[in-house]
PDB file of C-alpha atoms in Angstrom:
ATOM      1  CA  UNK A   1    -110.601  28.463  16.551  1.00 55.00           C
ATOM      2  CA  UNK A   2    -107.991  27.125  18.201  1.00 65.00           C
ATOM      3  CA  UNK A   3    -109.825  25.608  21.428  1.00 72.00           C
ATOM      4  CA  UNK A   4    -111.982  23.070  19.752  1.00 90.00           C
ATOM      5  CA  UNK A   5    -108.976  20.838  18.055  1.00 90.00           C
ATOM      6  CA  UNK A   6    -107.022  21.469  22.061  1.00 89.00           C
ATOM      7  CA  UNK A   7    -110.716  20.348  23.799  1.00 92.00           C
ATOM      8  CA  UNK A   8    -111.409  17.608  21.486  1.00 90.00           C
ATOM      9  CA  UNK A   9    -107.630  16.297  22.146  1.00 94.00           C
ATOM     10  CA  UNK A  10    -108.000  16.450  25.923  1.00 94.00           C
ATOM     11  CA  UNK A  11    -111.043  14.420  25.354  1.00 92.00           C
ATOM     12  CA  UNK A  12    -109.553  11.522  23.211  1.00 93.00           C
ATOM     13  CA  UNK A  13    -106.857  11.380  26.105  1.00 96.00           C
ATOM     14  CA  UNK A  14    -109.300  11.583  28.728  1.00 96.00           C
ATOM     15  CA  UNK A  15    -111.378   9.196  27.249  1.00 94.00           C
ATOM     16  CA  UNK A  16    -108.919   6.985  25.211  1.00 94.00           C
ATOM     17  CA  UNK A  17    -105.294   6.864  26.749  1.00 96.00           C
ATOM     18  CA  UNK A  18    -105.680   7.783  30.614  1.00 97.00           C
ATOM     19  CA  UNK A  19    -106.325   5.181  33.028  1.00 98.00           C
ATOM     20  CA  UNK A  20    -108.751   5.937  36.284  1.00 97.00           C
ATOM     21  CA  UNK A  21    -108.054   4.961  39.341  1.00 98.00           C
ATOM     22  CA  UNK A  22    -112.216   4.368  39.913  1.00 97.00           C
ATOM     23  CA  UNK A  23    -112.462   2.479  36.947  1.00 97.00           C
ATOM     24  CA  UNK A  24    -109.787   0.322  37.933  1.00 96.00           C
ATOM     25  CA  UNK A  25    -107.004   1.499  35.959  1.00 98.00           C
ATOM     26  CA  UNK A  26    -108.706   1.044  32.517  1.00 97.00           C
ATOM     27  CA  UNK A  27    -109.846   4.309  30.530  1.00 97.00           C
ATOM     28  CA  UNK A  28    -113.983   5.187  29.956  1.00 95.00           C
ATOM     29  CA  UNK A  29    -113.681   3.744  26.301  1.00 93.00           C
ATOM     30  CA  UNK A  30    -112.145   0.023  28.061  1.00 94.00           C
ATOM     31  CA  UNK A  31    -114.651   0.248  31.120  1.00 94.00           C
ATOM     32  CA  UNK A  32    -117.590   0.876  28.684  1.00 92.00           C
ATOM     33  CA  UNK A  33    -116.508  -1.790  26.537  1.00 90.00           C
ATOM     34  CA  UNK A  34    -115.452  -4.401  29.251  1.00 92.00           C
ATOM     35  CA  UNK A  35    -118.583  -3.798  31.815  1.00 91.00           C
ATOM     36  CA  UNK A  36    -121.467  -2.223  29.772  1.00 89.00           C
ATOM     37  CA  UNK A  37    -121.123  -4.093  25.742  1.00 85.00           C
ATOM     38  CA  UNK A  38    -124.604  -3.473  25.465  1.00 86.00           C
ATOM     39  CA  UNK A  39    -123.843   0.492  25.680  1.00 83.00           C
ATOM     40  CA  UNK A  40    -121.382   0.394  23.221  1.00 72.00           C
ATOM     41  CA  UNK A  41    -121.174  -2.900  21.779  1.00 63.00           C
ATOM     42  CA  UNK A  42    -119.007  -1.098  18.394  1.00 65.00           C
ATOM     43  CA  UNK A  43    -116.754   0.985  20.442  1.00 61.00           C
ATOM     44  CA  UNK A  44    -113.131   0.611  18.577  1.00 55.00           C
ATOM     45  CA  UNK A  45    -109.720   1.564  20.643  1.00 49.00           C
ATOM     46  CA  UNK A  46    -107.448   0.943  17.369  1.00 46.00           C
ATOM     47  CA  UNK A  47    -107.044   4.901  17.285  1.00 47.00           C
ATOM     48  CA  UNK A  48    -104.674   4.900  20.220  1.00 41.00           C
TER      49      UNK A  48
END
């Protein structure tokens, strides 16, 4: 029960808040959103 919520918040950080060195210091959601709009042209960051 208790590994889904702790999974799902590792994602969101992963995903969300932590830059990547490969993706030139932006997170998946900006490098998505910056180099590939047509992907995920709807893809909101106001979350963080």
């Amino acid at each position: 029960k208790t590994l889904n919520p702790a999974l799902a918040e590792w994602e969101r950080v992963y995903n969300h808040i932590r830059p990547h060195q490969a993706l030139q210091w932006r997170t998946p959601a900006e490098y998505l959103r910056d180099c590939h709009p047509e992907i995920a042209p709807d893809l909101q960051l106001s979350h963080m």
